[in-house]
mmCIF file of C-alpha atoms in Angstrom:
data_model
loop_
_atom_site.group_PDB
_atom_site.id
_atom_site.type_symbol
_atom_site.label_atom_id
_atom_site.label_comp_id
_atom_site.label_asym_id
_atom_site.label_seq_id
_atom_site.Cartn_x
_atom_site.Cartn_y
_atom_site.Cartn_z
ATOM 1 C CA MET F 237 -23.117 -28.083 90.567
ATOM 2 C CA LEU F 238 -19.454 -27.970 92.040
ATOM 3 C CA SER F 239 -19.519 -31.876 91.082
ATOM 4 C CA ARG F 240 -20.339 -30.951 87.485
ATOM 5 C CA TYR F 241 -18.238 -27.698 86.916
ATOM 6 C CA MET F 242 -15.244 -29.942 88.508
ATOM 7 C CA ALA F 243 -15.583 -33.201 86.175
ATOM 8 C CA GLY F 244 -15.707 -30.878 83.246
ATOM 9 C CA ALA F 245 -12.838 -28.879 84.430
ATOM 10 C CA VAL F 246 -10.846 -32.120 85.308
ATOM 11 C CA ALA F 247 -11.748 -33.371 81.403
ATOM 12 C CA ALA F 248 -10.691 -30.007 79.536
ATOM 13 C CA ARG F 249 -7.738 -29.919 82.032
ATOM 14 C CA THR F 250 -6.765 -33.206 81.093
ATOM 15 C CA GLY F 251 -7.461 -32.860 77.257
ATOM 16 C CA ASP F 252 -5.688 -29.869 77.309
ATOM 17 C CA GLU F 253 -2.492 -31.520 79.130
ATOM 18 C CA MET F 254 -2.549 -34.251 76.916
ATOM 19 C CA SER F 255 -3.032 -32.100 73.693
ATOM 20 C CA GLY F 256 0.835 -30.472 73.448
ATOM 21 C CA PRO F 257 2.480 -34.533 73.724
ATOM 22 C CA ALA F 258 0.594 -36.228 71.476
ATOM 23 C CA LEU F 259 1.437 -33.111 69.047
ATOM 24 C CA LEU F 260 4.969 -33.758 69.689
ATOM 25 C CA LEU F 261 4.935 -37.270 69.466
ATOM 26 C CA ALA F 262 2.384 -37.100 66.297
ATOM 27 C CA GLY F 263 4.947 -35.055 64.770
ATOM 28 C CA LEU F 264 7.977 -36.891 65.536
ATOM 29 C CA ALA F 265 6.285 -40.389 63.799
ATOM 30 C CA LEU F 266 5.720 -38.519 60.945
ATOM 31 C CA SER F 267 8.526 -36.887 60.346
ATOM 32 C CA GLY F 268 11.672 -38.342 62.068
ATOM 33 C CA SER F 269 12.447 -35.059 63.817
ATOM 34 C CA PRO F 270 11.518 -33.502 67.120
ATOM 35 C CA VAL F 271 11.468 -29.901 65.290
ATOM 36 C CA PRO F 272 7.979 -29.821 63.837
ATOM 37 C CA GLY F 273 6.637 -31.698 67.028
ATOM 38 C CA SER F 274 8.353 -28.802 68.957
ATOM 39 C CA TRP F 275 7.388 -25.769 66.878
ATOM 40 C CA LEU F 276 4.088 -27.382 67.181
ATOM 41 C CA LEU F 277 3.854 -27.151 70.484
ATOM 42 C CA ALA F 278 5.600 -23.836 70.525
ATOM 43 C CA GLY F 279 2.706 -22.195 68.182
ATOM 44 C CA LEU F 280 -0.147 -23.755 70.639
ATOM 45 C CA THR F 281 1.486 -21.920 73.709
ATOM 46 C CA ALA F 282 3.263 -19.119 72.872
ATOM 47 C CA SER F 283 -0.142 -17.220 71.447
ATOM 48 C CA ALA F 284 -1.692 -17.524 74.526
ATOM 49 C CA ALA F 285 -0.491 -14.182 75.641
ATOM 50 C CA VAL F 286 -2.909 -12.430 72.918
ATOM 51 C CA GLY F 287 -5.804 -14.502 73.703
ATOM 52 C CA GLY F 288 -6.149 -14.295 77.829
ATOM 53 C CA PRO F 289 -6.724 -10.676 78.269
ATOM 54 C CA LEU F 290 -9.368 -10.626 74.848
ATOM 55 C CA LEU F 291 -11.113 -13.866 76.019
ATOM 56 C CA GLY F 292 -10.999 -12.892 79.751
ATOM 57 C CA ALA F 293 -12.192 -8.990 78.589
ATOM 58 C CA LEU F 294 -15.578 -10.698 76.429
ATOM 59 C CA LEU F 295 -16.039 -13.226 79.573
ATOM 60 C CA ASP F 296 -16.825 -10.479 81.916
ATOM 61 C CA ARG F 297 -19.055 -9.231 79.585
ATOM 62 C CA ALA F 298 -21.156 -12.495 78.674
ATOM 63 C CA GLU F 299 -24.573 -12.934 80.291
ATOM 64 C CA ARG F 300 -24.030 -16.944 80.309
ATOM 65 C CA PRO F 301 -19.886 -17.490 80.399
ATOM 66 C CA GLY F 302 -20.182 -20.340 80.365
ATOM 67 C CA ARG F 303 -21.123 -20.932 76.828
ATOM 68 C CA MET F 304 -18.736 -19.087 75.872
ATOM 69 C CA VAL F 305 -15.530 -21.461 77.678
ATOM 70 C CA GLY F 306 -18.083 -24.339 75.529
ATOM 71 C CA TRP F 307 -17.283 -22.565 72.282
ATOM 72 C CA CYS F 308 -13.319 -22.148 73.059
ATOM 73 C CA LEU F 309 -13.456 -25.720 73.660
ATOM 74 C CA LEU F 310 -15.303 -26.529 70.637
ATOM 75 C CA GLY F 311 -12.905 -23.745 68.551
ATOM 76 C CA TYR F 312 -9.121 -25.276 70.179
ATOM 77 C CA THR F 313 -11.012 -29.262 69.831
ATOM 78 C CA ALA F 314 -11.448 -28.786 65.887
ATOM 79 C CA GLY F 315 -7.647 -26.861 65.864
ATOM 80 C CA LEU F 316 -6.005 -29.868 67.190
ATOM 81 C CA LEU F 317 -8.022 -31.771 64.310
ATOM 82 C CA ALA F 318 -7.195 -29.982 61.871
ATOM 83 C CA VAL F 319 -3.837 -30.093 62.872
ATOM 84 C CA LEU F 320 -3.996 -33.624 62.721
ATOM 85 C CA LEU F 321 -5.353 -34.558 58.806
ATOM 86 C CA GLY F 322 -2.796 -31.919 58.397
ATOM 87 C CA LEU F 323 -0.009 -33.594 59.298
ATOM 88 C CA GLY F 324 1.752 -34.417 56.047
ATOM 89 C CA ARG F 325 -0.234 -32.524 53.538
ATOM 90 C CA LEU F 326 0.020 -29.637 54.620
ATOM 91 C CA PRO F 327 3.462 -27.473 54.865
ATOM 92 C CA ASP F 328 4.552 -27.093 58.605
ATOM 93 C CA ALA F 329 4.367 -23.451 58.592
ATOM 94 C CA ALA F 330 0.246 -23.410 58.130
ATOM 95 C CA LEU F 331 0.486 -26.254 60.857
ATOM 96 C CA VAL F 332 1.702 -23.995 62.657
ATOM 97 C CA ALA F 333 -0.302 -21.403 62.197
ATOM 98 C CA VAL F 334 -3.536 -23.203 62.814
ATOM 99 C CA ALA F 335 -1.676 -24.771 66.143
ATOM 100 C CA ALA F 336 -1.573 -20.794 67.105
ATOM 101 C CA LEU F 337 -4.977 -19.430 66.045
ATOM 102 C CA ALA F 338 -6.266 -22.845 68.851
ATOM 103 C CA GLY F 339 -3.774 -21.665 71.394
ATOM 104 C CA LEU F 340 -5.815 -18.503 71.286
ATOM 105 C CA LEU F 341 -8.669 -19.864 73.084
ATOM 106 C CA GLY F 342 -6.015 -22.098 75.411
ATOM 107 C CA PRO F 343 -6.535 -19.867 78.309
ATOM 108 C CA ALA F 344 -10.462 -20.702 78.195
ATOM 109 C CA LEU F 345 -9.781 -24.288 79.546
ATOM 110 C CA THR F 346 -7.208 -22.740 82.642
ATOM 111 C CA GLY F 347 -7.951 -19.242 84.194
ATOM 112 C CA GLY F 348 -11.817 -18.874 82.158
ATOM 113 C CA TRP F 349 -12.860 -21.896 83.375
ATOM 114 C CA THR F 350 -11.382 -21.243 87.344
ATOM 115 C CA SER F 351 -13.026 -17.344 86.568
ATOM 116 C CA GLN F 352 -16.806 -18.773 87.189
ATOM 117 C CA LEU F 353 -15.478 -20.539 89.758
ATOM 118 C CA PRO F 354 -17.752 -18.338 92.409
ATOM 119 C CA LEU F 355 -20.919 -18.529 90.828
ATOM 120 C CA VAL F 356 -20.943 -22.032 90.971
ATOM 121 C CA VAL F 357 -20.297 -21.879 95.248
ATOM 122 C CA PRO F 358 -21.635 -19.608 97.623
ATOM 123 C CA PRO F 359 -18.919 -17.328 99.170
ATOM 124 C CA ASP F 360 -17.790 -19.269 102.584
ATOM 125 C CA ARG F 361 -17.156 -22.566 100.276
ATOM 126 C CA LEU F 362 -15.139 -21.028 98.145
ATOM 127 C CA ALA F 363 -11.687 -21.364 99.068
ATOM 128 C CA ARG F 364 -12.480 -25.490 100.105
ATOM 129 C CA ALA F 365 -13.791 -25.178 96.741
ATOM 130 C CA ASN F 366 -10.839 -23.267 95.091
ATOM 131 C CA ALA F 367 -8.936 -26.512 96.739
ATOM 132 C CA LEU F 368 -10.404 -28.698 94.800
ATOM 133 C CA ASP F 369 -10.254 -26.806 91.303
ATOM 134 C CA ALA F 370 -6.556 -26.494 92.018
ATOM 135 C CA ILE F 371 -6.650 -30.295 92.532
ATOM 136 C CA SER F 372 -8.103 -30.845 89.105
ATOM 137 C CA TYR F 373 -4.798 -29.289 87.410
ATOM 138 C CA ASN F 374 -2.635 -31.431 89.514
ATOM 139 C CA VAL F 375 -4.819 -34.432 87.992
ATOM 140 C CA ALA F 376 -4.945 -33.766 84.793
ATOM 141 C CA GLY F 377 -0.940 -32.980 85.028
ATOM 142 C CA LEU F 378 -0.360 -36.565 85.676
ATOM 143 C CA VAL F 379 -3.173 -38.231 84.141
ATOM 144 C CA GLY F 380 -2.446 -36.239 80.864
ATOM 145 C CA PRO F 381 1.174 -37.326 79.868
ATOM 146 C CA ALA F 382 0.372 -40.646 81.195
ATOM 147 C CA ALA F 383 -1.952 -40.679 79.116
ATOM 148 C CA VAL F 384 -0.583 -39.989 76.264
ATOM 149 C CA ALA F 385 1.955 -42.760 76.665
ATOM 150 C CA ALA F 386 -0.095 -45.357 77.394
ATOM 151 C CA VAL F 387 -2.097 -44.412 73.898
ATOM 152 C CA ALA F 388 1.080 -43.480 71.977
ATOM 153 C CA ALA F 389 2.942 -46.731 73.198
ATOM 154 C CA ALA F 390 -0.566 -49.410 72.674
ATOM 155 C CA THR F 391 -1.310 -47.176 68.983
ATOM 156 C CA SER F 392 0.085 -43.945 67.751
ATOM 157 C CA GLY F 393 0.944 -40.773 68.390
ATOM 158 C CA ARG F 394 -2.335 -39.708 66.370
ATOM 159 C CA THR F 395 -4.406 -41.366 68.671
ATOM 160 C CA ALA F 396 -3.691 -39.571 71.924
ATOM 161 C CA VAL F 397 -4.138 -36.290 69.316
ATOM 162 C CA VAL F 398 -7.300 -37.729 69.194
ATOM 163 C CA VAL F 399 -7.873 -38.834 72.933
ATOM 164 C CA SER F 400 -7.292 -35.500 73.593
ATOM 165 C CA ALA F 401 -9.898 -34.115 71.619
ATOM 166 C CA VAL F 402 -12.771 -36.829 73.258
ATOM 167 C CA LEU F 403 -11.941 -35.607 76.707
ATOM 168 C CA LEU F 404 -12.186 -31.563 75.682
ATOM 169 C CA LEU F 405 -15.436 -32.209 73.603
ATOM 170 C CA ALA F 406 -16.808 -34.225 77.015
ATOM 171 C CA ALA F 407 -16.058 -31.018 79.015
ATOM 172 C CA ALA F 408 -18.317 -28.849 77.029
ATOM 173 C CA PRO F 409 -21.327 -30.060 78.231
ATOM 174 C CA SER F 410 -20.593 -28.996 81.403
ATOM 175 C CA ALA F 411 -19.030 -25.730 80.474
ATOM 176 C CA TRP F 412 -22.312 -25.066 78.528
ATOM 177 C CA THR F 413 -24.714 -25.606 81.783
ATOM 178 C CA LEU F 414 -22.129 -22.926 83.798
ATOM 179 C CA PRO F 415 -24.678 -20.240 85.771
ATOM 180 C CA THR F 416 -25.574 -16.857 84.864
ATOM 181 C CA ARG F 417 -23.872 -14.210 85.521
ATOM 182 C CA ARG F 418 -26.632 -11.806 88.233
ATOM 183 C CA PRO F 419 -26.109 -7.882 86.305
ATOM 184 C CA ASP F 420 -23.500 -6.225 87.658
ATOM 185 C CA PRO F 421 -24.838 -2.650 88.059
ATOM 186 C CA ALA F 422 -21.202 -1.164 88.247
ATOM 187 C CA ARG F 423 -20.898 -1.887 84.583
ATOM 188 C CA PRO F 424 -22.404 0.575 82.516
ATOM 189 C CA ALA F 425 -24.666 -1.132 78.877
ATOM 190 C CA VAL F 426 -22.765 -0.084 75.969
ATOM 191 C CA PRO F 427 -24.627 1.857 73.652
ATOM 192 C CA ALA F 428 -25.502 0.270 70.261
ATOM 193 C CA ARG F 429 -23.502 1.881 67.198
ATOM 194 C CA PRO F 430 -26.259 4.032 65.159
ATOM 195 C CA THR F 431 -27.130 3.650 61.506
ATOM 196 C CA GLY F 432 -26.434 7.464 60.980
ATOM 197 C CA THR F 433 -23.692 9.281 61.496
ATOM 198 C CA HIS F 434 -24.960 10.851 64.511
ATOM 199 C CA GLY F 435 -28.079 8.762 65.351
ATOM 200 C CA THR F 436 -31.893 8.800 64.469
ATOM 201 C CA ASP F 437 -32.126 11.370 66.886
ATOM 202 C CA GLY F 438 -29.283 14.043 66.002
ATOM 203 C CA VAL F 439 -27.432 13.447 69.169
ATOM 204 C CA VAL F 440 -23.375 12.239 68.776
ATOM 205 C CA PRO F 441 -23.662 8.626 69.454
ATOM 206 C CA GLY F 442 -21.313 7.290 72.992
ATOM 207 C CA PRO F 443 -18.564 5.246 72.368
ATOM 208 C CA SER F 444 -18.521 2.044 70.401
ATOM 209 C CA GLY F 445 -18.927 -1.655 71.175
ATOM 210 C CA GLU F 446 -15.485 -1.392 70.114
ATOM 211 C CA ALA F 447 -14.556 1.210 72.080
ATOM 212 C CA ALA F 448 -15.821 0.156 75.185
ATOM 213 C CA LEU F 449 -13.600 -3.495 75.025
ATOM 214 C CA ARG F 450 -10.499 -2.038 74.874
ATOM 215 C CA ARG F 451 -11.058 0.164 78.070
ATOM 216 C CA GLU F 452 -12.668 -2.898 79.639
ATOM 217 C CA LEU F 453 -9.113 -4.332 77.960
ATOM 218 C CA ALA F 454 -7.272 -1.777 80.090
ATOM 219 C CA ALA F 455 -9.016 -1.950 82.842
ATOM 220 C CA GLY F 456 -8.166 -5.812 83.256
ATOM 221 C CA PHE F 457 -4.253 -4.460 82.993
ATOM 222 C CA GLY F 458 -4.954 -2.042 85.219
ATOM 223 C CA ALA F 459 -6.099 -3.990 88.245
ATOM 224 C CA ILE F 460 -3.782 -6.458 88.366
ATOM 225 C CA ALA F 461 -1.181 -3.610 87.725
ATOM 226 C CA ARG F 462 -3.039 -1.386 90.511
ATOM 227 C CA ASN F 463 -3.324 -3.844 93.275
ATOM 228 C CA ALA F 464 -0.536 -4.728 95.187
ATOM 229 C CA SER F 465 -1.618 -8.025 95.785
ATOM 230 C CA LEU F 466 -2.385 -9.063 92.307
ATOM 231 C CA ARG F 467 0.553 -7.009 90.980
ATOM 232 C CA ARG F 468 3.437 -9.237 93.617
ATOM 233 C CA ALA F 469 1.132 -12.332 92.730
ATOM 234 C CA THR F 470 1.181 -12.782 89.272
ATOM 235 C CA VAL F 471 5.062 -11.472 88.706
ATOM 236 C CA THR F 472 6.263 -13.839 91.500
ATOM 237 C CA SER F 473 4.649 -16.882 89.555
ATOM 238 C CA VAL F 474 5.450 -15.665 86.434
ATOM 239 C CA ILE F 475 8.982 -15.823 86.668
ATOM 240 C CA SER F 476 8.034 -18.920 88.969
ATOM 241 C CA PHE F 477 6.771 -20.577 85.780
ATOM 242 C CA CYS F 478 9.477 -20.206 84.056
ATOM 243 C CA GLY F 479 11.880 -22.201 86.089
ATOM 244 C CA VAL F 480 9.186 -25.033 86.273
ATOM 245 C CA ALA F 481 9.728 -25.902 82.536
ATOM 246 C CA VAL F 482 13.380 -25.728 83.287
ATOM 247 C CA LEU F 483 12.252 -29.140 85.428
ATOM 248 C CA VAL F 484 9.635 -30.268 83.284
ATOM 249 C CA VAL F 485 12.585 -30.262 80.061
ATOM 250 C CA GLY F 486 14.912 -31.282 82.486
ATOM 251 C CA ALA F 487 13.693 -34.651 84.584
ATOM 252 C CA PRO F 488 13.415 -36.663 81.686
ATOM 253 C CA LEU F 489 17.241 -36.074 81.326
ATOM 254 C CA LEU F 490 18.089 -36.280 84.551
ATOM 255 C CA GLY F 491 15.978 -39.764 84.654
ATOM 256 C CA ALA F 492 18.275 -40.913 81.649
ATOM 257 C CA GLU F 493 21.084 -39.562 82.290
ATOM 258 C CA LEU F 494 21.187 -41.389 86.032
ATOM 259 C CA THR F 495 20.135 -44.478 84.788
ATOM 260 C CA GLY F 496 20.032 -45.053 81.431
ATOM 261 C CA GLU F 497 16.163 -45.592 80.894
ATOM 262 C CA VAL F 498 14.255 -42.363 79.517
ATOM 263 C CA SER F 499 10.526 -44.088 81.250
ATOM 264 C CA TYR F 500 12.645 -43.005 84.467
ATOM 265 C CA GLY F 501 12.871 -39.603 83.305
ATOM 266 C CA ALA F 502 8.792 -40.029 83.063
ATOM 267 C CA LEU F 503 8.301 -41.609 86.767
ATOM 268 C CA LEU F 504 10.087 -38.413 88.404
ATOM 269 C CA LEU F 505 7.120 -35.964 86.467
ATOM 270 C CA ALA F 506 4.975 -38.249 87.291
ATOM 271 C CA VAL F 507 6.420 -37.954 91.524
ATOM 272 C CA THR F 508 6.127 -34.268 90.880
ATOM 273 C CA ALA F 509 2.548 -34.417 89.762
ATOM 274 C CA ALA F 510 1.561 -37.274 92.567
ATOM 275 C CA ALA F 511 3.347 -35.092 95.855
ATOM 276 C CA ALA F 512 0.953 -31.827 93.937
ATOM 277 C CA LEU F 513 -1.929 -34.045 94.291
ATOM 278 C CA THR F 514 -1.248 -34.702 97.791
ATOM 279 C CA ALA F 515 -0.209 -31.774 98.937
ATOM 280 C CA ASN F 516 -3.188 -29.843 97.728
ATOM 281 C CA ALA F 517 -5.223 -32.940 99.137
ATOM 282 C CA ALA F 518 -4.119 -31.976 102.443
ATOM 283 C CA VAL F 519 -4.845 -28.451 102.215
ATOM 284 C CA ALA F 520 -8.415 -29.185 101.024
ATOM 285 C CA ARG F 521 -9.095 -31.517 103.864
ATOM 286 C CA LEU F 522 -7.850 -27.743 106.641
ATOM 287 C CA ARG F 523 -10.186 -27.204 108.257
ATOM 288 C CA ARG F 524 -9.380 -25.392 111.383
ATOM 289 C CA TRP F 525 -6.122 -23.835 110.158
ATOM 290 C CA THR F 526 -5.947 -21.825 106.994
ATOM 291 C CA PRO F 527 -2.390 -19.778 106.284
ATOM 292 C CA ARG F 528 -2.863 -16.853 104.207
ATOM 293 C CA PRO F 529 -2.556 -17.600 100.418
ATOM 294 C CA ASP F 530 0.204 -14.918 99.895
ATOM 295 C CA THR F 531 2.821 -16.658 102.706
ATOM 296 C CA VAL F 532 1.719 -20.444 100.717
ATOM 297 C CA LEU F 533 3.144 -18.277 97.763
ATOM 298 C CA ALA F 534 6.544 -17.078 98.706
ATOM 299 C CA VAL F 535 6.954 -20.274 101.153
ATOM 300 C CA SER F 536 6.262 -23.140 97.916
ATOM 301 C CA THR F 537 8.362 -20.995 95.356
ATOM 302 C CA LEU F 538 11.867 -20.870 97.703
ATOM 303 C CA LEU F 539 10.768 -24.683 98.109
ATOM 304 C CA LEU F 540 10.698 -25.191 94.683
ATOM 305 C CA GLY F 541 14.287 -23.338 94.142
ATOM 306 C CA ALA F 542 15.512 -25.784 96.569
ATOM 307 C CA ALA F 543 14.278 -28.910 94.958
ATOM 308 C CA LEU F 544 15.683 -27.251 91.639
ATOM 309 C CA ALA F 545 18.999 -27.182 93.805
ATOM 310 C CA LEU F 546 19.083 -30.547 94.756
ATOM 311 C CA ALA F 547 18.275 -31.763 91.207
ATOM 312 C CA ALA F 548 21.325 -29.955 90.034
ATOM 313 C CA VAL F 549 23.478 -31.342 93.026
ATOM 314 C CA ALA F 550 22.056 -35.212 91.437
ATOM 315 C CA ALA F 551 23.038 -34.619 88.126
ATOM 316 C CA ARG F 552 26.256 -33.173 88.799
ATOM 317 C CA THR F 553 27.161 -35.711 91.003
ATOM 318 C CA GLY F 554 25.681 -38.801 89.246
ATOM 319 C CA GLY F 555 23.260 -39.552 91.822
ATOM 320 C CA PRO F 556 21.889 -41.472 93.297
ATOM 321 C CA PHE F 557 18.520 -42.017 91.588
ATOM 322 C CA GLU F 558 16.767 -41.734 94.931
ATOM 323 C CA LEU F 559 17.609 -38.142 95.450
ATOM 324 C CA ALA F 560 16.445 -37.312 91.587
ATOM 325 C CA VAL F 561 13.550 -38.607 93.160
ATOM 326 C CA LEU F 562 13.313 -36.598 96.369
ATOM 327 C CA ALA F 563 13.933 -33.394 94.701
ATOM 328 C CA ALA F 564 10.517 -34.114 92.227
ATOM 329 C CA ALA F 565 8.892 -34.996 95.285
ATOM 330 C CA LEU F 566 9.726 -31.842 96.794
ATOM 331 C CA ALA F 567 8.920 -29.809 93.725
ATOM 332 C CA GLY F 568 5.213 -31.044 94.051
ATOM 333 C CA LEU F 569 4.629 -30.678 97.704
ATOM 334 C CA ALA F 570 5.476 -27.224 96.103
ATOM 335 C CA GLU F 571 4.121 -26.210 93.310
ATOM 336 C CA GLY F 572 1.003 -27.569 94.283
ATOM 337 C CA PRO F 573 0.112 -25.468 96.859
ATOM 338 C CA GLN F 574 1.744 -22.835 95.141
ATOM 339 C CA LEU F 575 -0.920 -22.525 92.230
ATOM 340 C CA THR F 576 -4.002 -23.082 95.400
ATOM 341 C CA ALA F 577 -2.809 -19.885 96.553
ATOM 342 C CA LEU F 578 -2.238 -18.192 93.453
ATOM 343 C CA LEU F 579 -5.504 -18.726 92.582
ATOM 344 C CA ALA F 580 -6.393 -17.876 96.277
ATOM 345 C CA VAL F 581 -5.271 -14.052 95.660
ATOM 346 C CA ARG F 582 -6.881 -14.159 92.385
ATOM 347 C CA HIS F 583 -10.305 -14.799 93.695
ATOM 348 C CA ARG F 584 -9.570 -12.845 96.809
ATOM 349 C CA GLU F 585 -8.477 -9.414 94.851
ATOM 350 C CA ALA F 586 -10.594 -9.760 91.697
ATOM 351 C CA PRO F 587 -13.180 -7.558 90.742
ATOM 352 C CA PRO F 588 -16.554 -8.841 89.924
ATOM 353 C CA ARG F 589 -16.864 -7.322 86.907
ATOM 354 C CA LEU F 590 -13.222 -8.134 86.049
ATOM 355 C CA ARG F 591 -12.549 -11.456 87.238
ATOM 356 C CA GLY F 592 -12.699 -13.265 83.887
ATOM 357 C CA GLN F 593 -9.660 -10.967 82.556
ATOM 358 C CA ILE F 594 -7.738 -11.068 85.684
ATOM 359 C CA PHE F 595 -7.716 -15.259 85.377
ATOM 360 C CA THR F 596 -7.476 -15.285 81.601
ATOM 361 C CA THR F 597 -4.772 -12.758 81.807
ATOM 362 C CA GLY F 598 -2.629 -14.089 84.774
ATOM 363 C CA ALA F 599 -3.039 -17.870 82.479
ATOM 364 C CA SER F 600 -1.994 -16.643 79.438
ATOM 365 C CA LEU F 601 1.054 -14.528 80.804
ATOM 366 C CA LYS F 602 2.188 -18.264 82.613
ATOM 367 C CA ILE F 603 1.704 -20.352 79.709
ATOM 368 C CA THR F 604 4.441 -18.040 77.794
ATOM 369 C CA SER F 605 6.374 -17.898 80.150
ATOM 370 C CA TYR F 606 6.823 -21.640 80.017
ATOM 371 C CA ALA F 607 7.122 -21.485 76.768
ATOM 372 C CA GLY F 608 9.780 -19.763 76.989
ATOM 373 C CA GLY F 609 11.644 -21.435 79.932
ATOM 374 C CA ALA F 610 11.114 -24.544 78.208
ATOM 375 C CA ALA F 611 12.634 -23.103 74.828
ATOM 376 C CA LEU F 612 15.961 -21.750 76.937
ATOM 377 C CA ALA F 613 15.774 -24.939 78.716
ATOM 378 C CA GLY F 614 16.727 -27.486 76.050
ATOM 379 C CA PRO F 615 19.637 -25.774 75.020
ATOM 380 C CA LEU F 616 21.046 -25.547 78.160
ATOM 381 C CA ALA F 617 20.272 -29.152 78.944
ATOM 382 C CA ALA F 618 22.113 -30.148 75.817
ATOM 383 C CA TYR F 619 25.268 -28.163 77.340
ATOM 384 C CA ASP F 620 25.509 -29.235 80.766
ATOM 385 C CA LEU F 621 21.785 -30.051 82.611
ATOM 386 C CA GLY F 622 23.070 -29.587 86.130
ATOM 387 C CA VAL F 623 23.544 -26.309 84.969
ATOM 388 C CA ALA F 624 20.257 -25.940 83.254
ATOM 389 C CA LEU F 625 18.695 -26.657 86.929
ATOM 390 C CA LEU F 626 20.806 -24.125 88.853
ATOM 391 C CA ALA F 627 19.372 -21.641 85.926
ATOM 392 C CA GLY F 628 15.775 -23.659 87.370
ATOM 393 C CA ALA F 629 16.789 -23.141 91.355
ATOM 394 C CA ALA F 630 18.216 -19.253 90.181
ATOM 395 C CA LEU F 631 15.032 -18.484 88.990
ATOM 396 C CA GLN F 632 12.980 -19.328 91.644
ATOM 397 C CA ILE F 633 15.020 -17.292 94.120
ATOM 398 C CA LEU F 634 14.237 -14.186 91.522
ATOM 399 C CA ALA F 635 10.962 -14.698 91.854
ATOM 400 C CA ALA F 636 11.075 -14.776 95.601
ATOM 401 C CA LEU F 637 12.955 -11.654 95.610
ATOM 402 C CA ALA F 638 10.342 -10.233 93.357
ATOM 403 C CA TYR F 639 7.834 -11.159 95.755
ATOM 404 C CA GLY F 640 9.915 -9.206 98.776
ATOM 405 C CA LEU F 641 10.335 -5.594 96.722
ATOM 406 C CA LEU F 642 6.923 -5.876 95.470
ATOM 407 C CA SER F 643 6.232 -6.290 98.715
ATOM 408 C CA ARG F 644 7.645 -2.888 100.273
ATOM 409 C CA ARG F 645 5.020 -0.044 100.501
#
């Protein structure tokens, strides 16, 4: 069961990682300007903040949550293909709206899928399975952009969107076969809406399904806000991920600035993804000693700050390029364990009946934070790349400070 889960997770997340860059390239090829593609990417990511909490609540209510994840995969794929078919035929505003609708389903491919892991493995195997699940994010982050570059170079950006859609469709059968959730005795049944004003027996009816859903949405946010570990991990990761976006935007520019070749910037991102994958593979093999995920989250955030500061030094001093490679590798060694630790905290602290909400809400907040960081990084990097990278390092320090403040009783 775990192997089927992992195969589906890798396919879905690789397709997801491909979708944004592929839309960027498709929009650029059609218009000759990066603006349409960047707006499509913004629409695809920014709407996750709205979709995540609602998706989580629906997943927690579903007896077969895997089927809901499967439908989300199909809907996300349909949105991508609709945007692709509309490029050059429909107004940009309409295409951005379609991308935003598809983006509402995006958290199901990340947090929504991960929240089903306890249904797949027994509790004594969850820690190792969580590390393997985090590796699937790293594999997708490494393979997705590289696949877009290869497919676009061989054919076109439009073909890269099609390949992304094929991978998403390939993941749907794995999602469809995820295990059924066992009934939760702590969750009361939601009474059906009666046909009359007071029902057939003259008794005033209980709360409607919509009211119960609103209460569960509030309960999901409340669980994150009240639980000290969840609150601390969520705030820290959201601030940190905003800084990670600065690194992703700045790395191609840094490679081009130091070597004169944009391809070396892509190499820096590949180094980061490979280092993250290596670090998480090492974590997955740990047997006798396993550090507390909370500690790993704090240390890895500080390490990310050091990596961004090192990249800023490379930008300000003009190299050497090896210094930028070292910064990229250090960022990956921090980013991989940080994600593993974050997922471990959520698995440990999330109540079973609110697990889906907590994972999808956390994923949507991170995606939205990333979108904001990317939007800010562009103008900053145009002004001064070193300043932009220092701002990313400052965000990591801010995240570590938030961790410390939220650790005080």
